[in-house]
Amino acid sequence: MSDKKRVAILGSTGSIGTQTLDVIKSHPDKFEVEVLTAQNNCDLLIQQALEFKPNCVVIVNESHYEKVKEVLLPQDIKVYAGEKALSQVVEMDSIDVVLTALVGYSGLIPTIKAIENGKQIALANKETLVVAGELVTKLAREKGVNIYPVDSEHSAIFQCLVGEFHNPIEKIILTASGGPFRGKDRKFLASVTKEQALKHPNWDMGAKITIDSASLMNKGLEVIEAKWLFGLKTEQIDVIVHPQSIVHSLVQFEDGSIKAQLGLPDMRIPIQFALSYPDRYKSDFPRFNFAQYPNLTFEQPDKETFQNLRLAFDALEKGGNAPCILNAANEIVVAAFLRDEVGFLEMSDLIAAALDEVKFISQPKLGDFVETDRLTRIFTEELIKRKK
C-alpha cells in the first residue's frame, strides 16, 4: 500500500487546479494524482494527464471526448465525459481526498457525492457552502468527513484555530483587498468596463472570481462560507479591507486576543496546507519580508457603494434558500457583465430583484436548492433580456 495521499482534482485546468498540481509536483513522495477533470480545456487536460498519469480523467464537455480518448486511452488512462461523470468518479475507492476547484454552483453535487462516499474534502468551491451550507456540513458530520478550506481567508481562520478548537470564537475578521475599484464612488463604477474589472491588484484568478472580487461579492460569499465552516452566527463575522493582502484573516477570542495568519498572496500555501494537514511540508515558495511592507493598512468596506457585500449579509441573515438565490443570480449577472450586457452597478440591482421575487423557502432540502437555482437563473436571465 502506498503512503501517498491520492488526490482527485475537480477543475484541474483552472487557476486553483493548476496550482494544486504545482504543489503535488513539489511533493511526489506525499501525493499522487488519481483523477483530473476539466469543463472545456481538453488540451491542457491532456497535457496534465500525460504528465501526472492519473487513473482517469473527466472532460465535462462531451464534444471533446473523442479527442481526449484518442490520446489518453493508449496511455492506460480511463476517459469519461459529461456532467454526471463528475459525481461518479468521486465514488472511486482509490481516492483519499477530493479537491473541488469547480466554478460556482457546478461544484455542489460532486462535493455532496464525495462526502457521501466518505472522501475528505479540500474545498476551493465556496459556492458549495453558500448554496447549501447547512445540508453539506450536516452530511459531513454524519459521514465523519473533514472539510479543509482552500480559500486563503478561510485557510487563515483554520490555521489560527489549530490548537484553539476548545476555545470559543468571539468573532472572525475576513480581510478583503478591496479589488481594483477600492475608494471609487458609484459615479465612477457606473461606467467601468470588464477589462478594468478583470485587473485585480494582488491575485491571479479566473474571470468569474475576479469580477466577484471587484464587486465585493466574493467577500460576501466568503462570509456565508465562513458561517458554515466555523459554526458562527452572522454577528460573529466582520470584514475589513486590507489592500496589501498580507494579513489573510484574523480570529478574536473571548479574552480579547487576536490571532492573524500572514504571508504573501500565494494560493499554493493554503492549497498545500489543506492537502497536508495536520503536517506542514517544506516549500520553496517566496517568503514574506516585513521590511518590504513597512505599512499594512486597514479600512472599513463601503457597503453602500459596493452593495453586493450588504446583499450577502442580508441573505445570510434571512437563511433558507436566500443564499442559493444570491449565488445563482450572481452567476448569471457576472456572465452577462462579461458579455457587456449589463453594467457593473446593475449587477447588484438584478441580484436584489431576484432576492425579492424568487420564492423563499425557510427549510430547503437538496431538491429545493436545485429548483431554486434553476428558477433564479431563468428569472434573472429574463430581467436581463427585458433590459436590452
mmCIF file of C-alpha atoms in Angstrom:
data_model
loop_
_atom_site.group_PDB
_atom_site.id
_atom_site.type_symbol
_atom_site.label_atom_id
_atom_site.label_comp_id
_atom_site.label_asym_id
_atom_site.label_seq_id
_atom_site.Cartn_x
_atom_site.Cartn_y
_atom_site.Cartn_z
ATOM 1 C CA MET A 1 0.000 0.000 0.000
ATOM 2 C CA SER A 2 1.225 3.474 -0.868
ATOM 3 C CA ASP A 3 1.509 6.041 1.911
ATOM 4 C CA LYS A 4 0.841 8.789 -0.591
ATOM 5 C CA LYS A 5 -2.442 10.706 -0.478
ATOM 6 C CA ARG A 6 -4.347 10.012 -3.672
ATOM 7 C CA VAL A 7 -5.977 13.210 -4.891
ATOM 8 C CA ALA A 8 -8.896 13.874 -7.233
ATOM 9 C CA ILE A 9 -8.824 17.419 -8.604
ATOM 10 C CA LEU A 10 -12.209 18.588 -9.869
ATOM 11 C CA GLY A 11 -11.363 21.523 -12.134
ATOM 12 C CA SER A 12 -7.702 20.788 -12.741
ATOM 13 C CA THR A 13 -7.233 23.231 -15.632
ATOM 14 C CA GLY A 14 -8.323 26.351 -13.716
ATOM 15 C CA SER A 15 -6.181 28.602 -11.553
ATOM 16 C CA ILE A 16 -6.596 26.565 -8.347
ATOM 17 C CA GLY A 17 -6.301 23.256 -10.185
ATOM 18 C CA THR A 18 -3.031 24.129 -11.899
ATOM 19 C CA GLN A 19 -1.555 25.459 -8.645
ATOM 20 C CA THR A 20 -2.637 22.265 -6.886
ATOM 21 C CA LEU A 21 -0.673 20.297 -9.446
ATOM 22 C CA ASP A 22 2.335 22.542 -8.724
ATOM 23 C CA VAL A 23 2.045 21.558 -5.051
ATOM 24 C CA ILE A 24 1.735 17.853 -5.877
ATOM 25 C CA LYS A 25 4.693 18.050 -8.253
ATOM 26 C CA SER A 26 6.794 19.552 -5.430
ATOM 27 C CA HIS A 27 5.968 16.593 -3.153
ATOM 28 C CA PRO A 28 5.973 13.429 -5.281
ATOM 29 C CA ASP A 29 6.644 11.355 -2.146
ATOM 30 C CA LYS A 30 3.489 12.702 -0.426
ATOM 31 C CA PHE A 31 0.821 12.913 -3.125
ATOM 32 C CA GLU A 32 -0.275 11.265 -6.329
ATOM 33 C CA VAL A 33 -2.962 12.305 -8.789
ATOM 34 C CA GLU A 34 -5.859 9.883 -9.088
ATOM 35 C CA VAL A 35 -8.425 11.928 -11.059
ATOM 36 C CA LEU A 36 -8.303 15.089 -13.192
ATOM 37 C CA THR A 37 -11.344 16.863 -14.624
ATOM 38 C CA ALA A 38 -11.996 19.835 -16.896
ATOM 39 C CA GLN A 39 -15.012 21.541 -18.377
ATOM 40 C CA ASN A 40 -13.701 22.591 -21.807
ATOM 41 C CA ASN A 41 -9.910 22.902 -21.794
ATOM 42 C CA CYS A 42 -9.198 19.490 -23.277
ATOM 43 C CA ASP A 43 -5.701 20.387 -24.498
ATOM 44 C CA LEU A 44 -4.463 21.311 -21.036
ATOM 45 C CA LEU A 45 -6.281 18.315 -19.521
ATOM 46 C CA ILE A 46 -4.442 16.014 -21.928
ATOM 47 C CA GLN A 47 -1.129 17.688 -21.123
ATOM 48 C CA GLN A 48 -1.735 17.320 -17.365
ATOM 49 C CA ALA A 49 -2.795 13.687 -17.717
ATOM 50 C CA LEU A 50 0.305 12.777 -19.728
ATOM 51 C CA GLU A 51 2.494 14.330 -17.044
ATOM 52 C CA PHE A 52 0.755 13.081 -13.875
ATOM 53 C CA LYS A 53 -0.641 9.749 -15.130
ATOM 54 C CA PRO A 54 -3.974 9.701 -13.234
ATOM 55 C CA ASN A 55 -6.208 6.662 -13.047
ATOM 56 C CA CYS A 56 -8.842 8.536 -15.040
ATOM 57 C CA VAL A 57 -9.923 11.918 -16.396
ATOM 58 C CA VAL A 58 -13.312 13.520 -16.997
ATOM 59 C CA ILE A 59 -13.974 16.029 -19.773
ATOM 60 C CA VAL A 60 -17.379 17.529 -18.981
ATOM 61 C CA ASN A 61 -17.986 18.945 -22.471
ATOM 62 C CA GLU A 62 -18.795 15.733 -24.329
ATOM 63 C CA SER A 63 -17.846 17.213 -27.710
ATOM 64 C CA HIS A 64 -14.170 16.882 -26.673
ATOM 65 C CA TYR A 65 -14.466 13.244 -25.592
ATOM 66 C CA GLU A 66 -13.097 11.614 -28.753
ATOM 67 C CA LYS A 67 -10.052 13.893 -28.845
ATOM 68 C CA VAL A 68 -9.172 13.207 -25.207
ATOM 69 C CA LYS A 69 -9.850 9.461 -25.525
ATOM 70 C CA GLU A 70 -7.689 9.112 -28.616
ATOM 71 C CA VAL A 71 -4.629 10.473 -26.795
ATOM 72 C CA LEU A 72 -5.088 9.048 -23.301
ATOM 73 C CA LEU A 73 -6.576 5.569 -23.720
ATOM 74 C CA PRO A 74 -3.317 4.214 -25.242
ATOM 75 C CA GLN A 75 -1.601 5.552 -22.082
ATOM 76 C CA ASP A 76 -3.846 3.341 -19.934
ATOM 77 C CA ILE A 77 -5.745 6.386 -18.597
ATOM 78 C CA LYS A 78 -9.507 5.937 -18.474
ATOM 79 C CA VAL A 79 -11.559 8.740 -20.027
ATOM 80 C CA TYR A 80 -15.118 9.732 -19.108
ATOM 81 C CA ALA A 81 -17.333 12.554 -20.309
ATOM 82 C CA GLY A 82 -20.353 14.526 -19.159
ATOM 83 C CA GLU A 83 -21.533 16.221 -16.016
ATOM 84 C CA LYS A 84 -22.772 13.036 -14.341
ATOM 85 C CA ALA A 85 -19.300 11.532 -14.615
ATOM 86 C CA LEU A 86 -18.020 14.165 -12.144
ATOM 87 C CA SER A 87 -20.286 12.773 -9.450
ATOM 88 C CA GLN A 88 -19.463 9.174 -10.355
ATOM 89 C CA VAL A 89 -15.653 9.340 -10.328
ATOM 90 C CA VAL A 90 -15.541 10.730 -6.767
ATOM 91 C CA GLU A 91 -17.012 7.403 -5.587
ATOM 92 C CA MET A 92 -13.812 5.531 -6.514
ATOM 93 C CA ASP A 93 -12.281 3.588 -3.610
ATOM 94 C CA SER A 94 -8.799 4.669 -4.687
ATOM 95 C CA ILE A 95 -9.408 8.364 -3.823
ATOM 96 C CA ASP A 96 -8.322 9.733 -0.419
ATOM 97 C CA VAL A 97 -9.110 13.421 -0.848
ATOM 98 C CA VAL A 98 -11.198 15.387 -3.352
ATOM 99 C CA LEU A 99 -10.093 18.929 -4.098
ATOM 100 C CA THR A 100 -13.106 20.756 -5.527
ATOM 101 C CA ALA A 101 -11.993 23.671 -7.670
ATOM 102 C CA LEU A 102 -15.044 23.813 -9.929
ATOM 103 C CA VAL A 103 -16.520 27.243 -10.628
ATOM 104 C CA GLY A 104 -19.811 28.204 -8.998
ATOM 105 C CA TYR A 105 -22.887 26.029 -8.420
ATOM 106 C CA SER A 106 -21.423 23.197 -10.505
ATOM 107 C CA GLY A 107 -19.341 22.135 -7.509
ATOM 108 C CA LEU A 108 -22.316 21.335 -5.255
ATOM 109 C CA ILE A 109 -23.464 17.887 -6.388
ATOM 110 C CA PRO A 110 -19.982 16.354 -6.934
ATOM 111 C CA THR A 111 -18.902 17.597 -3.478
ATOM 112 C CA ILE A 112 -22.013 16.087 -1.873
ATOM 113 C CA LYS A 113 -21.356 12.779 -3.677
ATOM 114 C CA ALA A 114 -17.732 12.798 -2.475
ATOM 115 C CA ILE A 115 -18.862 13.377 1.127
ATOM 116 C CA GLU A 116 -21.492 10.627 0.861
ATOM 117 C CA ASN A 117 -18.670 8.283 -0.127
ATOM 118 C CA GLY A 118 -16.514 9.293 2.837
ATOM 119 C CA LYS A 119 -13.883 11.272 0.927
ATOM 120 C CA GLN A 120 -12.029 14.038 2.730
ATOM 121 C CA ILE A 121 -12.670 17.417 1.054
ATOM 122 C CA ALA A 122 -10.250 20.218 0.227
ATOM 123 C CA LEU A 123 -12.771 22.935 -0.616
ATOM 124 C CA ALA A 124 -11.926 25.666 -3.093
ATOM 125 C CA ASN A 125 -15.516 25.887 -4.335
ATOM 126 C CA LYS A 126 -17.094 28.276 -1.810
ATOM 127 C CA GLU A 127 -20.459 28.129 -3.590
ATOM 128 C CA THR A 128 -20.995 24.594 -2.226
ATOM 129 C CA LEU A 129 -21.403 26.054 1.270
ATOM 130 C CA VAL A 130 -23.045 29.265 0.077
ATOM 131 C CA VAL A 131 -25.839 27.346 -1.645
ATOM 132 C CA ALA A 132 -26.371 24.513 0.841
ATOM 133 C CA GLY A 133 -24.099 25.080 3.832
ATOM 134 C CA GLU A 134 -26.348 23.540 6.476
ATOM 135 C CA LEU A 135 -27.071 20.440 4.411
ATOM 136 C CA VAL A 136 -23.413 19.909 3.411
ATOM 137 C CA THR A 137 -21.908 20.406 6.872
ATOM 138 C CA LYS A 138 -24.544 18.145 8.485
ATOM 139 C CA LEU A 139 -23.779 15.435 5.938
ATOM 140 C CA ALA A 140 -20.031 15.805 6.552
ATOM 141 C CA ARG A 141 -20.549 15.336 10.301
ATOM 142 C CA GLU A 142 -22.676 12.248 9.727
ATOM 143 C CA LYS A 143 -20.070 10.718 7.405
ATOM 144 C CA GLY A 144 -17.059 11.683 9.534
ATOM 145 C CA VAL A 145 -15.666 13.771 6.682
ATOM 146 C CA ASN A 146 -13.394 16.762 7.253
ATOM 147 C CA ILE A 147 -13.763 19.832 5.037
ATOM 148 C CA TYR A 148 -10.415 21.611 4.741
ATOM 149 C CA PRO A 149 -10.713 25.175 3.403
ATOM 150 C CA VAL A 150 -8.588 26.216 0.434
ATOM 151 C CA ASP A 151 -9.682 29.864 0.152
ATOM 152 C CA SER A 152 -6.822 31.915 1.599
ATOM 153 C CA GLU A 153 -9.136 33.678 4.074
ATOM 154 C CA HIS A 154 -10.749 30.517 5.416
ATOM 155 C CA SER A 155 -7.432 28.710 5.500
ATOM 156 C CA ALA A 156 -6.135 31.616 7.588
ATOM 157 C CA ILE A 157 -9.021 31.218 10.058
ATOM 158 C CA PHE A 158 -8.465 27.466 10.174
ATOM 159 C CA GLN A 159 -4.739 27.924 10.818
ATOM 160 C CA CYS A 160 -5.469 30.413 13.613
ATOM 161 C CA LEU A 161 -7.800 27.863 15.211
ATOM 162 C CA VAL A 162 -5.316 24.971 15.249
ATOM 163 C CA GLY A 163 -4.768 24.256 18.950
ATOM 164 C CA GLU A 164 -7.707 26.522 19.853
ATOM 165 C CA PHE A 165 -10.670 24.325 18.933
ATOM 166 C CA HIS A 166 -11.762 24.131 22.587
ATOM 167 C CA ASN A 167 -11.771 27.946 22.917
ATOM 168 C CA PRO A 168 -14.930 29.756 21.759
ATOM 169 C CA ILE A 169 -14.563 32.310 18.968
ATOM 170 C CA GLU A 170 -15.761 35.821 19.767
ATOM 171 C CA LYS A 171 -15.575 36.831 16.120
ATOM 172 C CA ILE A 172 -13.611 36.345 12.932
ATOM 173 C CA ILE A 173 -12.385 39.102 10.650
ATOM 174 C CA LEU A 174 -12.127 38.309 6.948
ATOM 175 C CA THR A 175 -9.752 40.563 5.043
ATOM 176 C CA ALA A 176 -10.542 41.888 1.579
ATOM 177 C CA SER A 177 -8.138 43.542 -0.839
ATOM 178 C CA GLY A 178 -10.878 45.945 -1.933
ATOM 179 C CA GLY A 179 -10.291 44.943 -5.544
ATOM 180 C CA PRO A 180 -9.353 47.285 -8.387
ATOM 181 C CA PHE A 181 -12.045 49.850 -7.509
ATOM 182 C CA ARG A 182 -11.322 50.428 -3.835
ATOM 183 C CA GLY A 183 -12.199 54.013 -2.896
ATOM 184 C CA LYS A 184 -14.174 54.690 -6.088
ATOM 185 C CA ASP A 185 -17.696 56.129 -5.965
ATOM 186 C CA ARG A 186 -20.859 54.962 -7.699
ATOM 187 C CA LYS A 187 -20.480 57.550 -10.455
ATOM 188 C CA PHE A 188 -17.139 56.019 -11.407
ATOM 189 C CA LEU A 189 -18.425 52.455 -11.110
ATOM 190 C CA ALA A 190 -21.394 53.133 -13.374
ATOM 191 C CA SER A 191 -19.090 53.246 -16.397
ATOM 192 C CA VAL A 192 -16.357 50.700 -15.620
ATOM 193 C CA THR A 193 -15.561 48.049 -18.216
ATOM 194 C CA LYS A 194 -14.918 44.349 -17.838
ATOM 195 C CA GLU A 195 -11.285 44.986 -18.828
ATOM 196 C CA GLN A 196 -10.887 47.277 -15.814
ATOM 197 C CA ALA A 197 -12.719 44.879 -13.519
ATOM 198 C CA LEU A 198 -10.514 41.946 -14.568
ATOM 199 C CA LYS A 199 -7.326 43.658 -13.363
ATOM 200 C CA HIS A 200 -7.021 42.512 -9.773
ATOM 201 C CA PRO A 201 -4.202 44.263 -7.883
ATOM 202 C CA ASN A 202 -2.929 41.237 -5.900
ATOM 203 C CA TRP A 203 -4.307 37.872 -7.007
ATOM 204 C CA ASP A 204 -4.242 35.943 -10.286
ATOM 205 C CA MET A 205 -7.642 34.260 -10.572
ATOM 206 C CA GLY A 206 -10.222 33.171 -13.129
ATOM 207 C CA ALA A 207 -12.598 35.693 -14.717
ATOM 208 C CA LYS A 208 -15.664 34.925 -12.583
ATOM 209 C CA ILE A 209 -13.943 35.173 -9.202
ATOM 210 C CA THR A 210 -12.036 38.282 -10.341
ATOM 211 C CA ILE A 211 -15.292 40.093 -11.159
ATOM 212 C CA ASP A 212 -16.730 38.901 -7.839
ATOM 213 C CA SER A 213 -13.690 40.377 -6.101
ATOM 214 C CA ALA A 214 -14.143 43.709 -7.881
ATOM 215 C CA SER A 215 -17.814 43.887 -6.799
ATOM 216 C CA LEU A 216 -17.065 42.560 -3.257
ATOM 217 C CA MET A 217 -19.472 39.675 -3.931
ATOM 218 C CA ASN A 218 -16.554 37.310 -3.457
ATOM 219 C CA LYS A 219 -16.177 38.583 0.091
ATOM 220 C CA GLY A 220 -19.913 38.246 0.618
ATOM 221 C CA LEU A 221 -19.796 34.618 -0.498
ATOM 222 C CA GLU A 222 -16.837 34.063 1.839
ATOM 223 C CA VAL A 223 -18.865 35.468 4.739
ATOM 224 C CA ILE A 224 -21.565 32.859 4.092
ATOM 225 C CA GLU A 225 -18.983 30.098 3.665
ATOM 226 C CA ALA A 226 -17.320 31.082 6.956
ATOM 227 C CA LYS A 227 -20.580 30.721 8.876
ATOM 228 C CA TRP A 228 -20.847 27.057 7.930
ATOM 229 C CA LEU A 229 -17.152 26.153 8.072
ATOM 230 C CA PHE A 230 -16.732 27.512 11.591
ATOM 231 C CA GLY A 231 -20.251 27.302 13.055
ATOM 232 C CA LEU A 232 -20.719 31.043 13.521
ATOM 233 C CA LYS A 233 -23.593 33.492 13.835
ATOM 234 C CA THR A 234 -23.833 36.363 11.350
ATOM 235 C CA GLU A 235 -22.856 38.914 14.002
ATOM 236 C CA GLN A 236 -19.612 36.997 14.655
ATOM 237 C CA ILE A 237 -18.296 37.725 11.159
ATOM 238 C CA ASP A 238 -16.630 41.018 10.214
ATOM 239 C CA VAL A 239 -14.961 42.177 7.005
ATOM 240 C CA ILE A 240 -12.067 44.622 6.855
ATOM 241 C CA VAL A 241 -10.388 45.979 3.720
ATOM 242 C CA HIS A 242 -6.636 45.325 3.696
ATOM 243 C CA PRO A 243 -5.201 46.419 0.319
ATOM 244 C CA GLN A 244 -1.824 44.690 0.692
ATOM 245 C CA SER A 245 -3.356 41.180 1.078
ATOM 246 C CA ILE A 246 -0.667 40.136 3.572
ATOM 247 C CA VAL A 247 -2.912 39.511 6.598
ATOM 248 C CA HIS A 248 -5.201 36.810 5.226
ATOM 249 C CA SER A 249 -7.729 36.860 8.097
ATOM 250 C CA LEU A 250 -7.954 37.049 11.877
ATOM 251 C CA VAL A 251 -9.698 35.359 14.824
ATOM 252 C CA GLN A 252 -10.649 37.204 18.009
ATOM 253 C CA PHE A 253 -11.141 35.074 21.120
ATOM 254 C CA GLU A 254 -13.241 35.728 24.213
ATOM 255 C CA ASP A 255 -10.282 37.075 26.182
ATOM 256 C CA GLY A 256 -9.831 39.825 23.574
ATOM 257 C CA SER A 257 -6.666 38.434 21.998
ATOM 258 C CA ILE A 258 -6.453 38.207 18.211
ATOM 259 C CA LYS A 259 -4.579 35.716 16.057
ATOM 260 C CA ALA A 260 -3.758 36.505 12.443
ATOM 261 C CA GLN A 261 -2.212 34.465 9.636
ATOM 262 C CA LEU A 262 0.156 36.364 7.339
ATOM 263 C CA GLY A 263 2.024 35.658 4.142
ATOM 264 C CA LEU A 264 2.499 36.713 0.551
ATOM 265 C CA PRO A 265 -0.592 36.329 -1.653
ATOM 266 C CA ASP A 266 0.186 32.844 -2.991
ATOM 267 C CA MET A 267 -2.632 30.301 -3.234
ATOM 268 C CA ARG A 268 -0.213 27.374 -3.181
ATOM 269 C CA ILE A 269 0.255 27.864 0.580
ATOM 270 C CA PRO A 270 -3.403 27.267 1.584
ATOM 271 C CA ILE A 271 -3.715 24.533 -1.063
ATOM 272 C CA GLN A 272 -0.730 22.694 0.381
ATOM 273 C CA PHE A 273 -1.977 23.080 3.961
ATOM 274 C CA ALA A 274 -5.406 21.704 3.029
ATOM 275 C CA LEU A 275 -3.759 18.643 1.485
ATOM 276 C CA SER A 276 -1.063 18.123 4.128
ATOM 277 C CA TYR A 277 -2.950 18.905 7.375
ATOM 278 C CA PRO A 278 -2.049 18.321 10.175
ATOM 279 C CA ASP A 279 1.513 18.479 8.817
ATOM 280 C CA ARG A 280 3.304 21.404 7.214
ATOM 281 C CA TYR A 281 5.539 20.347 4.348
ATOM 282 C CA LYS A 282 8.643 22.287 3.419
ATOM 283 C CA SER A 283 8.205 24.535 0.374
ATOM 284 C CA ASP A 284 10.311 26.844 -1.769
ATOM 285 C CA PHE A 285 7.512 29.428 -2.095
ATOM 286 C CA PRO A 286 8.689 33.081 -1.791
ATOM 287 C CA ARG A 287 8.914 34.299 1.802
ATOM 288 C CA PHE A 288 7.298 37.429 3.246
ATOM 289 C CA ASN A 289 9.723 40.151 4.380
ATOM 290 C CA PHE A 290 8.344 42.768 6.783
ATOM 291 C CA ALA A 291 10.949 45.304 5.638
ATOM 292 C CA GLN A 292 9.458 45.248 2.142
ATOM 293 C CA TYR A 293 5.991 46.060 3.553
ATOM 294 C CA PRO A 294 6.534 48.872 6.080
ATOM 295 C CA ASN A 295 2.834 49.806 6.007
ATOM 296 C CA LEU A 296 -0.041 47.378 6.406
ATOM 297 C CA THR A 297 -3.305 49.330 6.279
ATOM 298 C CA PHE A 298 -6.915 48.546 7.127
ATOM 299 C CA GLU A 299 -10.246 50.296 6.452
ATOM 300 C CA GLN A 300 -13.962 49.624 6.638
ATOM 301 C CA PRO A 301 -15.637 48.238 3.482
ATOM 302 C CA ASP A 302 -18.038 50.592 1.705
ATOM 303 C CA LYS A 303 -21.278 48.598 1.684
ATOM 304 C CA GLU A 304 -23.281 51.471 0.198
ATOM 305 C CA THR A 305 -21.106 51.752 -2.894
ATOM 306 C CA PHE A 306 -20.421 48.009 -3.144
ATOM 307 C CA GLN A 307 -23.892 46.713 -2.345
ATOM 308 C CA ASN A 308 -23.153 43.058 -3.066
ATOM 309 C CA LEU A 309 -21.470 42.700 0.316
ATOM 310 C CA ARG A 310 -24.579 44.037 2.065
ATOM 311 C CA LEU A 311 -26.821 41.742 -0.016
ATOM 312 C CA ALA A 312 -24.742 38.723 1.050
ATOM 313 C CA PHE A 313 -25.035 39.618 4.737
ATOM 314 C CA ASP A 314 -28.795 40.101 4.253
ATOM 315 C CA ALA A 315 -29.143 36.706 2.533
ATOM 316 C CA LEU A 316 -27.144 35.004 5.286
ATOM 317 C CA GLU A 317 -29.317 36.580 7.973
ATOM 318 C CA LYS A 318 -32.503 35.551 6.147
ATOM 319 C CA GLY A 319 -31.257 31.972 5.741
ATOM 320 C CA GLY A 320 -33.176 29.217 3.974
ATOM 321 C CA ASN A 321 -32.644 29.304 0.232
ATOM 322 C CA ALA A 322 -31.796 33.036 0.143
ATOM 323 C CA PRO A 323 -28.017 32.448 -0.244
ATOM 324 C CA CYS A 324 -28.807 29.997 -3.068
ATOM 325 C CA ILE A 325 -30.829 32.742 -4.816
ATOM 326 C CA LEU A 326 -28.000 35.220 -4.262
ATOM 327 C CA ASN A 327 -25.436 32.859 -5.771
ATOM 328 C CA ALA A 328 -27.486 31.847 -8.816
ATOM 329 C CA ALA A 329 -28.409 35.437 -9.660
ATOM 330 C CA ASN A 330 -24.794 36.486 -9.237
ATOM 331 C CA GLU A 331 -23.504 33.783 -11.592
ATOM 332 C CA ILE A 332 -25.955 34.961 -14.270
ATOM 333 C CA VAL A 333 -25.213 38.682 -13.901
ATOM 334 C CA VAL A 334 -21.431 38.167 -13.868
ATOM 335 C CA ALA A 335 -21.673 36.194 -17.110
ATOM 336 C CA ALA A 336 -23.838 38.972 -18.563
ATOM 337 C CA PHE A 337 -21.346 41.630 -17.429
ATOM 338 C CA LEU A 338 -18.537 39.704 -19.129
ATOM 339 C CA ARG A 339 -20.665 39.730 -22.306
ATOM 340 C CA ASP A 340 -21.145 43.520 -21.957
ATOM 341 C CA GLU A 341 -24.908 43.080 -21.487
ATOM 342 C CA VAL A 342 -25.205 44.744 -18.062
ATOM 343 C CA GLY A 343 -23.282 47.464 -16.272
ATOM 344 C CA PHE A 344 -21.152 46.960 -13.178
ATOM 345 C CA LEU A 345 -23.640 48.558 -10.767
ATOM 346 C CA GLU A 346 -26.619 46.917 -12.471
ATOM 347 C CA MET A 347 -25.382 43.539 -11.246
ATOM 348 C CA SER A 348 -26.344 44.409 -7.663
ATOM 349 C CA ASP A 349 -29.776 45.672 -8.754
ATOM 350 C CA LEU A 350 -30.525 42.418 -10.562
ATOM 351 C CA ILE A 351 -29.391 40.283 -7.613
ATOM 352 C CA ALA A 352 -31.556 42.345 -5.249
ATOM 353 C CA ALA A 353 -34.551 41.837 -7.545
ATOM 354 C CA ALA A 354 -34.020 38.076 -7.533
ATOM 355 C CA LEU A 355 -33.813 38.018 -3.739
ATOM 356 C CA ASP A 356 -37.113 39.920 -3.596
ATOM 357 C CA GLU A 357 -39.006 37.918 -6.209
ATOM 358 C CA VAL A 358 -37.827 34.296 -6.242
ATOM 359 C CA LYS A 359 -39.803 32.099 -3.835
ATOM 360 C CA PHE A 360 -38.270 31.924 -0.365
ATOM 361 C CA ILE A 361 -38.071 28.520 1.340
ATOM 362 C CA SER A 362 -37.137 28.597 5.006
ATOM 363 C CA GLN A 363 -36.086 24.935 5.375
ATOM 364 C CA PRO A 364 -34.996 23.714 1.944
ATOM 365 C CA LYS A 365 -33.937 20.181 1.040
ATOM 366 C CA LEU A 366 -31.457 19.343 -1.724
ATOM 367 C CA GLY A 367 -34.199 19.229 -4.364
ATOM 368 C CA ASP A 368 -35.328 22.708 -3.274
ATOM 369 C CA PHE A 369 -31.804 24.070 -3.793
ATOM 370 C CA VAL A 370 -31.645 22.551 -7.268
ATOM 371 C CA GLU A 371 -35.030 24.040 -8.189
ATOM 372 C CA THR A 372 -34.226 27.407 -6.600
ATOM 373 C CA ASP A 373 -31.015 27.596 -8.614
ATOM 374 C CA ARG A 374 -32.881 26.773 -11.835
ATOM 375 C CA LEU A 375 -35.727 29.238 -11.264
ATOM 376 C CA THR A 376 -33.395 32.038 -10.169
ATOM 377 C CA ARG A 377 -31.327 31.679 -13.330
ATOM 378 C CA ILE A 378 -34.460 31.817 -15.500
ATOM 379 C CA PHE A 379 -35.789 34.846 -13.605
ATOM 380 C CA THR A 380 -32.500 36.747 -13.813
ATOM 381 C CA GLU A 381 -31.982 35.956 -17.497
ATOM 382 C CA GLU A 382 -35.489 37.296 -18.191
ATOM 383 C CA LEU A 383 -34.690 40.544 -16.377
ATOM 384 C CA ILE A 384 -31.538 40.953 -18.471
ATOM 385 C CA LYS A 385 -33.464 40.298 -21.718
ATOM 386 C CA ARG A 386 -36.013 42.970 -20.795
ATOM 387 C CA LYS A 387 -33.213 45.500 -20.378
ATOM 388 C CA LYS A 388 -31.933 45.036 -23.926
#
